[in-house]
mmCIF file of C-alpha atoms and ligand atoms in Angstrom:
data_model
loop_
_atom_site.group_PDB
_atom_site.id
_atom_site.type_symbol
_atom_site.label_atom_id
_atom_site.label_comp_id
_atom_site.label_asym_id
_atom_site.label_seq_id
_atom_site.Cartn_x
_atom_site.Cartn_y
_atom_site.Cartn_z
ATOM 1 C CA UNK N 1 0.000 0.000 0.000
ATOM 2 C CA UNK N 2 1.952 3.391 -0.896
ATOM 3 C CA UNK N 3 0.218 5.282 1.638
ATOM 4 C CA UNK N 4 0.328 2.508 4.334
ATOM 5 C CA UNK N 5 0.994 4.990 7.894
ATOM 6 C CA UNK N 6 1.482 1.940 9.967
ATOM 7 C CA UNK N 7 3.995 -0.633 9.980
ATOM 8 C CA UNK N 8 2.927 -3.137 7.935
ATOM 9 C CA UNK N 9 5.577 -5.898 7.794
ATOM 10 C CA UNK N 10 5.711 -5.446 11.508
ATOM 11 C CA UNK N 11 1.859 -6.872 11.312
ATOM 12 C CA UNK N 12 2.046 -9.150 9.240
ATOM 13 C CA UNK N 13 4.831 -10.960 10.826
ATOM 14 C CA UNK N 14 3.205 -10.682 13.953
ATOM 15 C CA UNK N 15 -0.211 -12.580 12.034
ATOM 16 C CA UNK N 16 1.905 -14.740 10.253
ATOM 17 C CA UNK N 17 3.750 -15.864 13.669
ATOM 18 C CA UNK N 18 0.824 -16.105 15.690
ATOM 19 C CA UNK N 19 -0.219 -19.244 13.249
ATOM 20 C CA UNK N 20 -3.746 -18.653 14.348
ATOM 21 C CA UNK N 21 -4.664 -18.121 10.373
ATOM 22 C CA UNK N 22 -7.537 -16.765 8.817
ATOM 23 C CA UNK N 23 -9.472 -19.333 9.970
ATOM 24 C CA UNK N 24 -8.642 -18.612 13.500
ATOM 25 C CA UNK N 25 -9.718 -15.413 12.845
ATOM 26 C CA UNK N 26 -12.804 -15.855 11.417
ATOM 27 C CA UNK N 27 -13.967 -18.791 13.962
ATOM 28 C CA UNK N 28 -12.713 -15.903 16.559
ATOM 29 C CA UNK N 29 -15.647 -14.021 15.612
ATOM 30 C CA UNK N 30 -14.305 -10.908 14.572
ATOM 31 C CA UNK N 31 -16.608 -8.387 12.995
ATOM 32 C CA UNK N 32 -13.598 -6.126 11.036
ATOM 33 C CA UNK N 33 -10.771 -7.553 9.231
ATOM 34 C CA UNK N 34 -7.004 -6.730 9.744
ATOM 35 C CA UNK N 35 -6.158 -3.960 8.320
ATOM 36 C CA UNK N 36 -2.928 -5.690 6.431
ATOM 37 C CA UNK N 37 -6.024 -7.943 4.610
ATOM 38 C CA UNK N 38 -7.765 -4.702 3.078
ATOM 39 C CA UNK N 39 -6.912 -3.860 -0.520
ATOM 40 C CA UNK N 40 -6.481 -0.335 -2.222
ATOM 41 C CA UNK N 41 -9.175 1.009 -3.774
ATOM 42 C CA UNK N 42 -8.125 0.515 -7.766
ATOM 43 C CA UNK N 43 -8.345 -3.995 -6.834
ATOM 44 C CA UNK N 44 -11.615 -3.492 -4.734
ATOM 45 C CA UNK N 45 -13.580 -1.449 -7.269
ATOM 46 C CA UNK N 46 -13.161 -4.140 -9.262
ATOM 47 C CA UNK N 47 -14.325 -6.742 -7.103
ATOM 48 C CA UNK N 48 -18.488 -5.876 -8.194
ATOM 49 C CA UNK N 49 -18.382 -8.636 -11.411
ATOM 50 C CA UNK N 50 -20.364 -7.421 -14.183
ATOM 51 C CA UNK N 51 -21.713 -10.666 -14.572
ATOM 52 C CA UNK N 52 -22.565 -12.299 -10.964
ATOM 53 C CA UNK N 53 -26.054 -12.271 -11.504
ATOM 54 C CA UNK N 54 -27.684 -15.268 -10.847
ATOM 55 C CA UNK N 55 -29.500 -15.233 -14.402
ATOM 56 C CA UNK N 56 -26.335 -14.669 -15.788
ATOM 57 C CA UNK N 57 -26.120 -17.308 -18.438
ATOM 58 C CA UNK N 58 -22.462 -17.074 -19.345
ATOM 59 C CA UNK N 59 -20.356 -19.703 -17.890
ATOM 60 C CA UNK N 60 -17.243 -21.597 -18.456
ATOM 61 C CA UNK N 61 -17.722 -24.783 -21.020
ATOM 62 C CA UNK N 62 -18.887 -27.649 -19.690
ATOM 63 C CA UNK N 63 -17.683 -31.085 -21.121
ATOM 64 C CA UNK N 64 -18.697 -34.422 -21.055
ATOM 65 C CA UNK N 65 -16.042 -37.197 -21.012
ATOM 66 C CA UNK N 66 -17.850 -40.144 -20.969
ATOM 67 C CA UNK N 67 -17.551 -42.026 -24.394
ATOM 68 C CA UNK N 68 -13.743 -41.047 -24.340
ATOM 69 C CA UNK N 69 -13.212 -44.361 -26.374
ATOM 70 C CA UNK N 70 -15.646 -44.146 -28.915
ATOM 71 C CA UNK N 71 -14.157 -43.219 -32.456
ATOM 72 C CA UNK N 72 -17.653 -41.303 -32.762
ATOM 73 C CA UNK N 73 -17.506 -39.345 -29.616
ATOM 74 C CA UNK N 74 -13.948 -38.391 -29.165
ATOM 75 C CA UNK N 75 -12.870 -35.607 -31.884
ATOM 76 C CA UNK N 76 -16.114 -34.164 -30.723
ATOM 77 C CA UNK N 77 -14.749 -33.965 -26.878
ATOM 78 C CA UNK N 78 -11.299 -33.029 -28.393
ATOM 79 C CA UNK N 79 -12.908 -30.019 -30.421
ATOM 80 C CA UNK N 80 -14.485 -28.929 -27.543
ATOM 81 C CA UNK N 81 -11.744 -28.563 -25.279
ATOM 82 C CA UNK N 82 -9.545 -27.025 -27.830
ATOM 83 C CA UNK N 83 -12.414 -24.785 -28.218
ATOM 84 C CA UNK N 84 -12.108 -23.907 -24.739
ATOM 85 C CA UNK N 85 -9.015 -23.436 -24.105
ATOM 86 C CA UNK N 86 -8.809 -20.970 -26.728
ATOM 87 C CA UNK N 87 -11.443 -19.366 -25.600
ATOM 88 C CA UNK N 88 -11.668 -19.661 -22.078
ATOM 89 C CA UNK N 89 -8.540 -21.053 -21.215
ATOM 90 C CA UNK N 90 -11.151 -22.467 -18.325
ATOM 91 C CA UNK N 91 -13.614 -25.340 -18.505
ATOM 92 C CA UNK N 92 -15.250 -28.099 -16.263
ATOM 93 C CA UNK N 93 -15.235 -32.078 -17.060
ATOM 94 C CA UNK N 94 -18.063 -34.073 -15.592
ATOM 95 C CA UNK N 95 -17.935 -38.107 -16.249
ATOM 96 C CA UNK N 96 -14.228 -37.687 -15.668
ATOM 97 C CA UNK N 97 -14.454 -41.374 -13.990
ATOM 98 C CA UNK N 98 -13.387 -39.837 -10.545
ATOM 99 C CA UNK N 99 -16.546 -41.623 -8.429
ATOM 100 C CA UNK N 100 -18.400 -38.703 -6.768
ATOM 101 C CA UNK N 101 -17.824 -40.246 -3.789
ATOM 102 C CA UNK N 102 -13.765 -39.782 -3.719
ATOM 103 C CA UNK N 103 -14.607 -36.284 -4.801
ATOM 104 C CA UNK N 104 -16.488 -35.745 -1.769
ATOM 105 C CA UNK N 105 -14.174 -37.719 1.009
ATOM 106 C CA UNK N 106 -10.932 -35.579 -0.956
ATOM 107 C CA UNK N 107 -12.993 -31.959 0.245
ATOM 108 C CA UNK N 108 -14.189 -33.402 3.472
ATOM 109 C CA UNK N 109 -10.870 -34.501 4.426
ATOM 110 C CA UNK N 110 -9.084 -31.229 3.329
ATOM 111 C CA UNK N 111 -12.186 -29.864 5.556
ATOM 112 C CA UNK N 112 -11.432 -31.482 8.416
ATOM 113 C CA UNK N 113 -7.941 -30.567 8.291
ATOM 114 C CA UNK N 114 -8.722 -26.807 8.355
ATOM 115 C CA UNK N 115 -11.138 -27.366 11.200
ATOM 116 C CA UNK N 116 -8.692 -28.875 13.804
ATOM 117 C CA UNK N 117 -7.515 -26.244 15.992
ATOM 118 C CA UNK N 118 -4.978 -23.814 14.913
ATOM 119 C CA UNK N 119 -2.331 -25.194 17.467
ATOM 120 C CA UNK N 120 -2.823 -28.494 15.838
ATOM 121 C CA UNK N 121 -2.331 -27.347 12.194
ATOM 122 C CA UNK N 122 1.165 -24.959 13.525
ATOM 123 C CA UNK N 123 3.068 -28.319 14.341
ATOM 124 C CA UNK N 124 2.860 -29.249 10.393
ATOM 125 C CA UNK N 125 6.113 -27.959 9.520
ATOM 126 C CA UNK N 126 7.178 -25.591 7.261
ATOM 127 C CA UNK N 127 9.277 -27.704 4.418
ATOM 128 C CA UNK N 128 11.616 -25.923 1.477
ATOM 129 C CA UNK N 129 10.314 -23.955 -0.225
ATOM 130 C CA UNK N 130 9.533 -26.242 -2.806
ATOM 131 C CA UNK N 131 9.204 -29.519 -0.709
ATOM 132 C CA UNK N 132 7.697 -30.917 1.855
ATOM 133 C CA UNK N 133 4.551 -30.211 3.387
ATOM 134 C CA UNK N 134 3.494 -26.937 4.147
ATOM 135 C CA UNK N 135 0.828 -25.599 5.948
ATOM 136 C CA UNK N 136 0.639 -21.538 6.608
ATOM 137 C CA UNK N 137 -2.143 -18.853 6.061
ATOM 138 C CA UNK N 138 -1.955 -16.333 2.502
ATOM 139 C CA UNK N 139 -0.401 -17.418 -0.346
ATOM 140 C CA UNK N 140 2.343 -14.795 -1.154
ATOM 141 C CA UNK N 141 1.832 -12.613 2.560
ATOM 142 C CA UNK N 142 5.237 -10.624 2.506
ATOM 143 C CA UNK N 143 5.239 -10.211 -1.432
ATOM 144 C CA UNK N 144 2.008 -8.746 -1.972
ATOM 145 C CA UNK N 145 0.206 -5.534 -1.093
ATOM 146 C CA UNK N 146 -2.421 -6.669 0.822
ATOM 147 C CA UNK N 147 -3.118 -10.595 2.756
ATOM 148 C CA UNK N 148 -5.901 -12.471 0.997
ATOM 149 C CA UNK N 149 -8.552 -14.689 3.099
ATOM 150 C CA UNK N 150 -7.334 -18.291 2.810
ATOM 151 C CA UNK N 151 -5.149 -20.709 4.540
ATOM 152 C CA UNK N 152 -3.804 -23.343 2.670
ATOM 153 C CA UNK N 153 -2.180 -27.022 2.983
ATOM 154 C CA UNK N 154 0.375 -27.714 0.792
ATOM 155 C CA UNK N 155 2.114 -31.093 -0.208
ATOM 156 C CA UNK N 156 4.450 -31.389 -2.796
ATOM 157 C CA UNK N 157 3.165 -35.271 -4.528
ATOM 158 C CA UNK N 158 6.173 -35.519 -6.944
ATOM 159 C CA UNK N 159 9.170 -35.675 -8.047
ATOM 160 C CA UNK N 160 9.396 -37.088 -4.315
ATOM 161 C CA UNK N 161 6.700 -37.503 -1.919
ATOM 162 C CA UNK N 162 6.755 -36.340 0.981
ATOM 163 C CA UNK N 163 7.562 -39.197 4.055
ATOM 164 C CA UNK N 164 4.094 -40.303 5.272
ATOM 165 C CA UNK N 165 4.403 -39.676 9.028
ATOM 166 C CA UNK N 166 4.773 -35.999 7.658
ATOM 167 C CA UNK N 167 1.772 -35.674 6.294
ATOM 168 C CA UNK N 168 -1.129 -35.158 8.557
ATOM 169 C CA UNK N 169 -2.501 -37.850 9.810
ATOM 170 C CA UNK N 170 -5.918 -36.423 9.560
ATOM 171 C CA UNK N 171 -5.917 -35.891 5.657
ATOM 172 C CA UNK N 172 -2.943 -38.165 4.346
ATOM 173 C CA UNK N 173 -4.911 -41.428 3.024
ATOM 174 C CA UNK N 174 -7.548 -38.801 0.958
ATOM 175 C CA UNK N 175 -4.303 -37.152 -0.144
ATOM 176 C CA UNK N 176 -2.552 -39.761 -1.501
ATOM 177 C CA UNK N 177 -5.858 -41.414 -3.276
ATOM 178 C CA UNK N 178 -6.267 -37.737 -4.641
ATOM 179 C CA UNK N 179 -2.974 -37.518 -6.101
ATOM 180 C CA UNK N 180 -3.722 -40.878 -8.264
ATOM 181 C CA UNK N 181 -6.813 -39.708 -9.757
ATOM 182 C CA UNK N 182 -5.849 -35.873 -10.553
ATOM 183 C CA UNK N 183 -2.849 -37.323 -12.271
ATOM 184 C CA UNK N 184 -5.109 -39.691 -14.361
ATOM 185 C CA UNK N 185 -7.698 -37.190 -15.245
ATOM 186 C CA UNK N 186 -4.393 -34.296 -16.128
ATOM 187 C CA UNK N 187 -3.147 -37.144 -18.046
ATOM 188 C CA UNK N 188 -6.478 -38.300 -19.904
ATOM 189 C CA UNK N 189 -6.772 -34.162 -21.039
ATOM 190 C CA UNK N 190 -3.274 -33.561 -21.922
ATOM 191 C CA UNK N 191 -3.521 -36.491 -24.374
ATOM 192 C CA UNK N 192 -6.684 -34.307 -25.726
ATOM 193 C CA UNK N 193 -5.384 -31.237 -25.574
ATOM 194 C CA UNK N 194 -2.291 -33.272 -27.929
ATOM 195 C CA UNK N 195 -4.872 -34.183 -30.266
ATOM 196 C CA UNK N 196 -6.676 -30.530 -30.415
ATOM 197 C CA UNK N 197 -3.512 -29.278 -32.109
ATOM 198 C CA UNK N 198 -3.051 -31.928 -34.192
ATOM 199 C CA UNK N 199 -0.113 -33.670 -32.293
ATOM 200 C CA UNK N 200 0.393 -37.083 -31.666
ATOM 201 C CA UNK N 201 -1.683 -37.924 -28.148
ATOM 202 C CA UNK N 202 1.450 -38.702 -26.360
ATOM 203 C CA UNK N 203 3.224 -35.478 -27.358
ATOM 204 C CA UNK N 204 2.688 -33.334 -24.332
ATOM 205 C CA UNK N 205 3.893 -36.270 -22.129
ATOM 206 C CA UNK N 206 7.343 -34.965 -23.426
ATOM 207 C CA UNK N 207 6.323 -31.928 -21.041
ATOM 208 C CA UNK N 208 6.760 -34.516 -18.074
ATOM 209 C CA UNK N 209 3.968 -32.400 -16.652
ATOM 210 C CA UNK N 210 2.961 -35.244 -14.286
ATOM 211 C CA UNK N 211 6.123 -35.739 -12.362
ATOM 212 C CA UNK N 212 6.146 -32.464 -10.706
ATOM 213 C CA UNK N 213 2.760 -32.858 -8.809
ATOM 214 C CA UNK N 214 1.789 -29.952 -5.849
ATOM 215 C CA UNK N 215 -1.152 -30.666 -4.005
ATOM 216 C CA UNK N 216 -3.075 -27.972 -2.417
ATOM 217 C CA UNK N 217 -5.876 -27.966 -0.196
ATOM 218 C CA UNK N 218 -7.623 -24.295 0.462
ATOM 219 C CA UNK N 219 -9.658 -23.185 3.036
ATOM 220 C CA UNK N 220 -11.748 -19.273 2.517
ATOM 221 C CA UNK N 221 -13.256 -19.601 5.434
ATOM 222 C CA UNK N 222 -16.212 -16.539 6.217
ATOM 223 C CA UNK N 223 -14.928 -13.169 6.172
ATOM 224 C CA UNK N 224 -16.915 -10.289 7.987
ATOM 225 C CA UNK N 225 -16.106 -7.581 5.277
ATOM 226 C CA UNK N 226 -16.052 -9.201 1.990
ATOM 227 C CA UNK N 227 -15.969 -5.869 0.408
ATOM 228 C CA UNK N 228 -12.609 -5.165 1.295
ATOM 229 C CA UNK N 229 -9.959 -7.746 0.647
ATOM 230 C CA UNK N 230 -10.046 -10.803 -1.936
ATOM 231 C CA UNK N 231 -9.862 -14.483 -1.199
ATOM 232 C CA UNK N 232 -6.939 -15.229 -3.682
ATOM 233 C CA UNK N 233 -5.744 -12.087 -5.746
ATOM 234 C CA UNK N 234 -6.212 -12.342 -9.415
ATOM 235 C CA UNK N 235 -2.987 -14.136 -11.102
ATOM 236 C CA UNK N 236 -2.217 -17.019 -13.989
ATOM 237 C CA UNK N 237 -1.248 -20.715 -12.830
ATOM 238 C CA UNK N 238 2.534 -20.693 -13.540
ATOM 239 C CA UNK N 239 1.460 -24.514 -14.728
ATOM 240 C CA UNK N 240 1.362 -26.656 -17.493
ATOM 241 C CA UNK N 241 -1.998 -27.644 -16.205
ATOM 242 C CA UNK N 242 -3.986 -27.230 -13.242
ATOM 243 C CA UNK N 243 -6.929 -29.820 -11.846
ATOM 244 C CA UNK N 244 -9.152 -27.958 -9.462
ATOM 245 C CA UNK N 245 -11.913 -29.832 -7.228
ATOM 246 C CA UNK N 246 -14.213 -27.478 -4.983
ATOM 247 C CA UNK N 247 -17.010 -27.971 -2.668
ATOM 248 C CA UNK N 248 -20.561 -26.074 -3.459
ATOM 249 C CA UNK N 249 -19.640 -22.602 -1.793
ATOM 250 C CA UNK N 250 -18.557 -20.286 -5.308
ATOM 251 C CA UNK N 251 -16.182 -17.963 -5.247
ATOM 252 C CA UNK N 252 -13.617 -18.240 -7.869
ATOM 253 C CA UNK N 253 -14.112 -16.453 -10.959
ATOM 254 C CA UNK N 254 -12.410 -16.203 -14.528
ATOM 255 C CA UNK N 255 -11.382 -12.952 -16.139
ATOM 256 C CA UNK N 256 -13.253 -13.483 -19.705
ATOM 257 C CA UNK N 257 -12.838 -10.648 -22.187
ATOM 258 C CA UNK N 258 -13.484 -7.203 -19.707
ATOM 259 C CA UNK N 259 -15.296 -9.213 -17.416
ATOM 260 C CA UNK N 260 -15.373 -11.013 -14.767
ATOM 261 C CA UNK N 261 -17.230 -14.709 -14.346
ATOM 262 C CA UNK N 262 -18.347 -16.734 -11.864
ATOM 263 C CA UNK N 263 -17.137 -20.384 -11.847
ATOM 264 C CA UNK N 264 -20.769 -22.311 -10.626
ATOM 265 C CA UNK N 265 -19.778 -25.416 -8.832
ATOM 266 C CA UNK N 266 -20.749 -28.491 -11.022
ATOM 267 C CA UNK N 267 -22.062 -31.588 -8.899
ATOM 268 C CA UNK N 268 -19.222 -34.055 -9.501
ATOM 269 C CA UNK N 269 -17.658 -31.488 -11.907
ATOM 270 C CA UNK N 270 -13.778 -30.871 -12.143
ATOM 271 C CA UNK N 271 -12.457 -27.334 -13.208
ATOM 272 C CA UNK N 272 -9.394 -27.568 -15.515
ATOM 273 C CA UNK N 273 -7.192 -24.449 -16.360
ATOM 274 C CA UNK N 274 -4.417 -24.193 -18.460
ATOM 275 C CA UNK N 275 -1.116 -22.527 -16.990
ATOM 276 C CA UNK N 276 1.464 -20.442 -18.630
ATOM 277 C CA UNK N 277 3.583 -22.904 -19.740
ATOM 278 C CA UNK N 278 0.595 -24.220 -21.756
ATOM 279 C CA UNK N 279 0.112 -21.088 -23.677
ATOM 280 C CA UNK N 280 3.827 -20.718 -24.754
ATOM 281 C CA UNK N 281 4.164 -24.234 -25.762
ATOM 282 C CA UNK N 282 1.457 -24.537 -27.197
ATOM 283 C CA UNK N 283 2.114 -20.943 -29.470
ATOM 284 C CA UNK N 284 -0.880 -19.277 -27.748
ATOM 285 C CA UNK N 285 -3.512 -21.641 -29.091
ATOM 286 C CA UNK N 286 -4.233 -22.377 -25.928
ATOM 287 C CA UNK N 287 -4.617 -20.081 -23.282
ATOM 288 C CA UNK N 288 -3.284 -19.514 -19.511
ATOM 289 C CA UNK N 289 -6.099 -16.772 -18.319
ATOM 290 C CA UNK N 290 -6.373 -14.651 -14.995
ATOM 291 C CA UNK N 291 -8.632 -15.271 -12.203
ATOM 292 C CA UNK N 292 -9.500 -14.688 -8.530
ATOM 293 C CA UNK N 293 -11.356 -15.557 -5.833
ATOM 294 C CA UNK N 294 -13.305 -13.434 -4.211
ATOM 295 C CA UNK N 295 -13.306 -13.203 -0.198
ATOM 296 C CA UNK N 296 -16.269 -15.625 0.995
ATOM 297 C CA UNK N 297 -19.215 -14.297 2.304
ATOM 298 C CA UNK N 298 -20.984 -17.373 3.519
ATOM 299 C CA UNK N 299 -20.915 -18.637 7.027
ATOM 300 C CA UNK N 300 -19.881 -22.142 5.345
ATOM 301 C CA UNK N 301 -15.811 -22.326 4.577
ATOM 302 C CA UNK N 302 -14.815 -22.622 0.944
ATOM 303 C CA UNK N 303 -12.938 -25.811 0.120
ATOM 304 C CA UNK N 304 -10.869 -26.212 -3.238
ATOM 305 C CA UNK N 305 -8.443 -28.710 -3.814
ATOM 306 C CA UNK N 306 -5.363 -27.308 -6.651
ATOM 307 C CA UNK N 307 -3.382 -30.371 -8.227
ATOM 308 C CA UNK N 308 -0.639 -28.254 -10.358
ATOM 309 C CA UNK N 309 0.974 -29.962 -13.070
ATOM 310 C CA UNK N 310 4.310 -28.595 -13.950
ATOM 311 C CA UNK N 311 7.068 -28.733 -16.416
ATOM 312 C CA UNK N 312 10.015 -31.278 -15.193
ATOM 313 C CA UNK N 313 12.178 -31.538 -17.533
ATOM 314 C CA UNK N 314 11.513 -30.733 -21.292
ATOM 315 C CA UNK N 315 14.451 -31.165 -23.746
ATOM 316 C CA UNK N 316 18.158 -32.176 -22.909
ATOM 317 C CA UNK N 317 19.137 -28.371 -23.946
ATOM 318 C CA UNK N 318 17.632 -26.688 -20.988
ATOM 319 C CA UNK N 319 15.611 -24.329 -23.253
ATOM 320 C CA UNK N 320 11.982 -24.049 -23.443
ATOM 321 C CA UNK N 321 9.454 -22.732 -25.641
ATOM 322 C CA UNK N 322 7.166 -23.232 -28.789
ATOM 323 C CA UNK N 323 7.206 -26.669 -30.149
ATOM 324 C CA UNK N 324 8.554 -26.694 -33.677
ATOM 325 C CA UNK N 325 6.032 -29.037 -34.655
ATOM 326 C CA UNK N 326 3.160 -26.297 -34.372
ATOM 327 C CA UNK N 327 5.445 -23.629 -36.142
ATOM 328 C CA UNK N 328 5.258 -23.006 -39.648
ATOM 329 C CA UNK N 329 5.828 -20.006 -41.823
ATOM 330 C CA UNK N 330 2.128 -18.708 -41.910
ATOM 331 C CA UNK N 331 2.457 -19.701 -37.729
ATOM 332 C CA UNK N 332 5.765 -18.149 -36.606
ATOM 333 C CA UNK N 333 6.626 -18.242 -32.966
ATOM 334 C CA UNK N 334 5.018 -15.617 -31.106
ATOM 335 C CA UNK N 335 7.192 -16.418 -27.739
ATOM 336 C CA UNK N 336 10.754 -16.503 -27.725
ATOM 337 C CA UNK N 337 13.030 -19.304 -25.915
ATOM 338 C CA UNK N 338 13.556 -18.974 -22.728
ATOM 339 C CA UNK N 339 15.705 -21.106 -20.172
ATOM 340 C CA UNK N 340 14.329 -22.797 -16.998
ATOM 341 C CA UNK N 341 16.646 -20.235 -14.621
ATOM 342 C CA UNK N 342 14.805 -17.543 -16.513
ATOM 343 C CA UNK N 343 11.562 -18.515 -15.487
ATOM 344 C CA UNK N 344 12.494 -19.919 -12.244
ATOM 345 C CA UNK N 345 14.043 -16.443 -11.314
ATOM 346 C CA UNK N 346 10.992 -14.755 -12.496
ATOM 347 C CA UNK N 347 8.448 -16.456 -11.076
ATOM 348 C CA UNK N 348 9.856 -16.521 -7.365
ATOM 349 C CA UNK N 349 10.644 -12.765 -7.189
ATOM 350 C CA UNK N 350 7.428 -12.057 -8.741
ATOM 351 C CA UNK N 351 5.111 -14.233 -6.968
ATOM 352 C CA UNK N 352 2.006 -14.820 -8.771
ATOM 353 C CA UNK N 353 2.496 -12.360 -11.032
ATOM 354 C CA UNK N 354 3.716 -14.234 -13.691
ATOM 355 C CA UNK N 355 1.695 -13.172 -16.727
ATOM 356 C CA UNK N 356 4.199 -10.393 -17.284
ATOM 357 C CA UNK N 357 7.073 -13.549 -17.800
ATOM 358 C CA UNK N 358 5.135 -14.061 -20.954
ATOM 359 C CA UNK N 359 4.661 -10.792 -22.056
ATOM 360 C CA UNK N 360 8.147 -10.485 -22.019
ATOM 361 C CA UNK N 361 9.134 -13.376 -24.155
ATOM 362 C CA UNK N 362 6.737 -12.543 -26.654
ATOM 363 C CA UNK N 363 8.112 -11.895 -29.646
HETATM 364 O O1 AKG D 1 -9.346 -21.849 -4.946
HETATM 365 C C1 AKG D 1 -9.570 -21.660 -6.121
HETATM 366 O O2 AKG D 1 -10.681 -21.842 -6.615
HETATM 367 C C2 AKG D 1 -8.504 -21.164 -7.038
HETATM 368 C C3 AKG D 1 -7.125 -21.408 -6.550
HETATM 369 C C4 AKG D 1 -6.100 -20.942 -7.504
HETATM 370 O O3 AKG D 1 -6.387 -20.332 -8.490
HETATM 371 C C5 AKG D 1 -4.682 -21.233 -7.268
HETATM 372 O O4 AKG D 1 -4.366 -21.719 -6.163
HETATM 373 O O5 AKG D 1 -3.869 -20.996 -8.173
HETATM 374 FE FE1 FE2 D 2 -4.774 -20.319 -9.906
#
């Protein structure tokens, strides 16, 4: 905040040390928020969506997967979700052959994890940065301007897993069993999203996408003044591709042209997103788009479960960037090369902000 006349860092350390999280907070019963959670005024005038009317009939794609197998059905499904990624970058898959029932015990075990008391949850120990299991309150809280209203669990699935007495006990059998059947599903559409661009099915495998697996398990739990901070600020997944599972409470919504829509919650639905690394690969056919979630009115906790799929290792030379194959002179590469360090570097002294990494290799 450039006006902020209070020490800020000093609070948010003090918030961040307390480990009583924003769902501490919000089962404390407060009535005002924090002031290092409230937003300046250019994010929060833009938090009324021009299109959150219930009668709103513009939605992400939906898409059926069941007939996957049938010669009939699937260049249909394969149009349609190179269709929406295009478009929307966004859509939902229902008859992804995830039984609604592991759906449901994957949030209600993520549930129960926020709900233990916050003593319990500030024993899980803070890993690597990019290991471990981690379990803390705000996604990004000494980068950004302003704290967002979420705690989150996070478990890094692959390349290693983390040791099971690590995990918490509470959560770590719905974890595991979750981590099987987002990878199938991220597998199962990045064959499809192969075949939208005309590539053999197996081609984005090369991506190794699936061996770099981070599990994440959000709570938004109520917030007294909605109108002034965000749940998660808006941003692009720095993914290949990201799997998202949430319970029936909405809240996350897609930026989609100047606007901004809601993302209904699908019974048994699963909400896929492309990432970044998508949309350069793939030459901008398909594209990584911004969204948010805004700060959760309800009295009932919002509960979304983030699988992100991300680039291992690509090619020997250490360089990433268009595939050749799409390239051709009447489709030159609109995104330069970049190397791993380069986006590495960006992406963890930027935070979340990591759209502007791709405006800067474009070409
Ligand atoms: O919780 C959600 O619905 C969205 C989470 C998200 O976009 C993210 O963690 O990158
Ligand atoms: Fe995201």
């Amino acid at each position: 905040m450039a006006s902020a006349d209070y020490d800020r860092m000093k609070e948010v350390k003090e918030f961040s040390e307390s480990k009583i999280g924003v769902k501490g907070l919000s089962d404390s019963g407060i009535t005002s928020i924090p002031r290092i959670f409230i937003h300046p005024p250019q994010t929060l005038s833009q938090l009324k969506p021009t299109s959150s009317s219930s009668f709103s009939s513009i939605h992400i794609p939906v898409i059926d997967l069941s007939n996957l197998d049938s010669p009939h059905h699937r260049p249909k499904i394969v149009d349609q979700i190179r269709e929406a990624s295009k478009t929307w970058g966004f859509f939902q898959v229902i008859n992804h052959g995830v039984a609604l029932s592991v759906l449901e015990e994957t949030v209600n075990a993520v549930k129960s994890f926020h709900d233990q008391p916050h003593q319990v949850k500030a024993k899980i120990s803070v890993g690597e940065e990019r290991r471990g299991v981690v379990y803390t309150s705000n996604n990004d809280l000494y980068r950004s301007e302003a704290a967002t209203w979420h705690d989150y669990l996070q478990v890094w699935m692959a390349p290693q897993p983390p040791e099971v007495e690590r995990m918490p006990e509470i959560c770590r059998r719905e974890v595991i069993a979750w981590d099987t059947h987002a990878k199938k599903v991220a597998e199962t559409l990045m064959e499809l999203l192969s075949e939208g661009l005309g590539l053999e099915p197996g081609k984005f495998k090369e991506l190794t996408f699936s061996d770099t697996r981070l599990f994440v398990g959000v709570c938004y739990p109520h917030c007294p003044q909605p109108d002034l901070t965000m749940g998660l600020a808006s941003h692009t997944d720095p993914t290949v591709l990201t799997v998202l599972l949430q319970n029936h409470v909405p809240g996350l919504q897609v930026r989609h042209g100047d606007e901004w829509v809601d993302v209904k919650p699908v019974p048994g639905g699963l909400i896929i997103n492309a990432g970044d690394f998508l949309q350069i690969v793939s030459n901008g056919e398909y594209n990584s788009i911004q969204h948010r979630v805004i700060a959760n009115p309800c009295k009932e906790p919002r509960i979304s479960i983030v699988m992100f799929f991300s680039l291992a290792k690509w090619k020997e030379s250490d360089s990433y960037g268009p595939l050749p194959e799409l390239l051709s002179p009447e489709k030159p590469a609109i995104y330069r090369n970049f190397t791993k360090q380069e986006y590495d570097d960006n992406f963890y002294s930027k935070g979340l902000d990591s759209k502007s990494f791709i405006d800067k290799i474009r070409i």
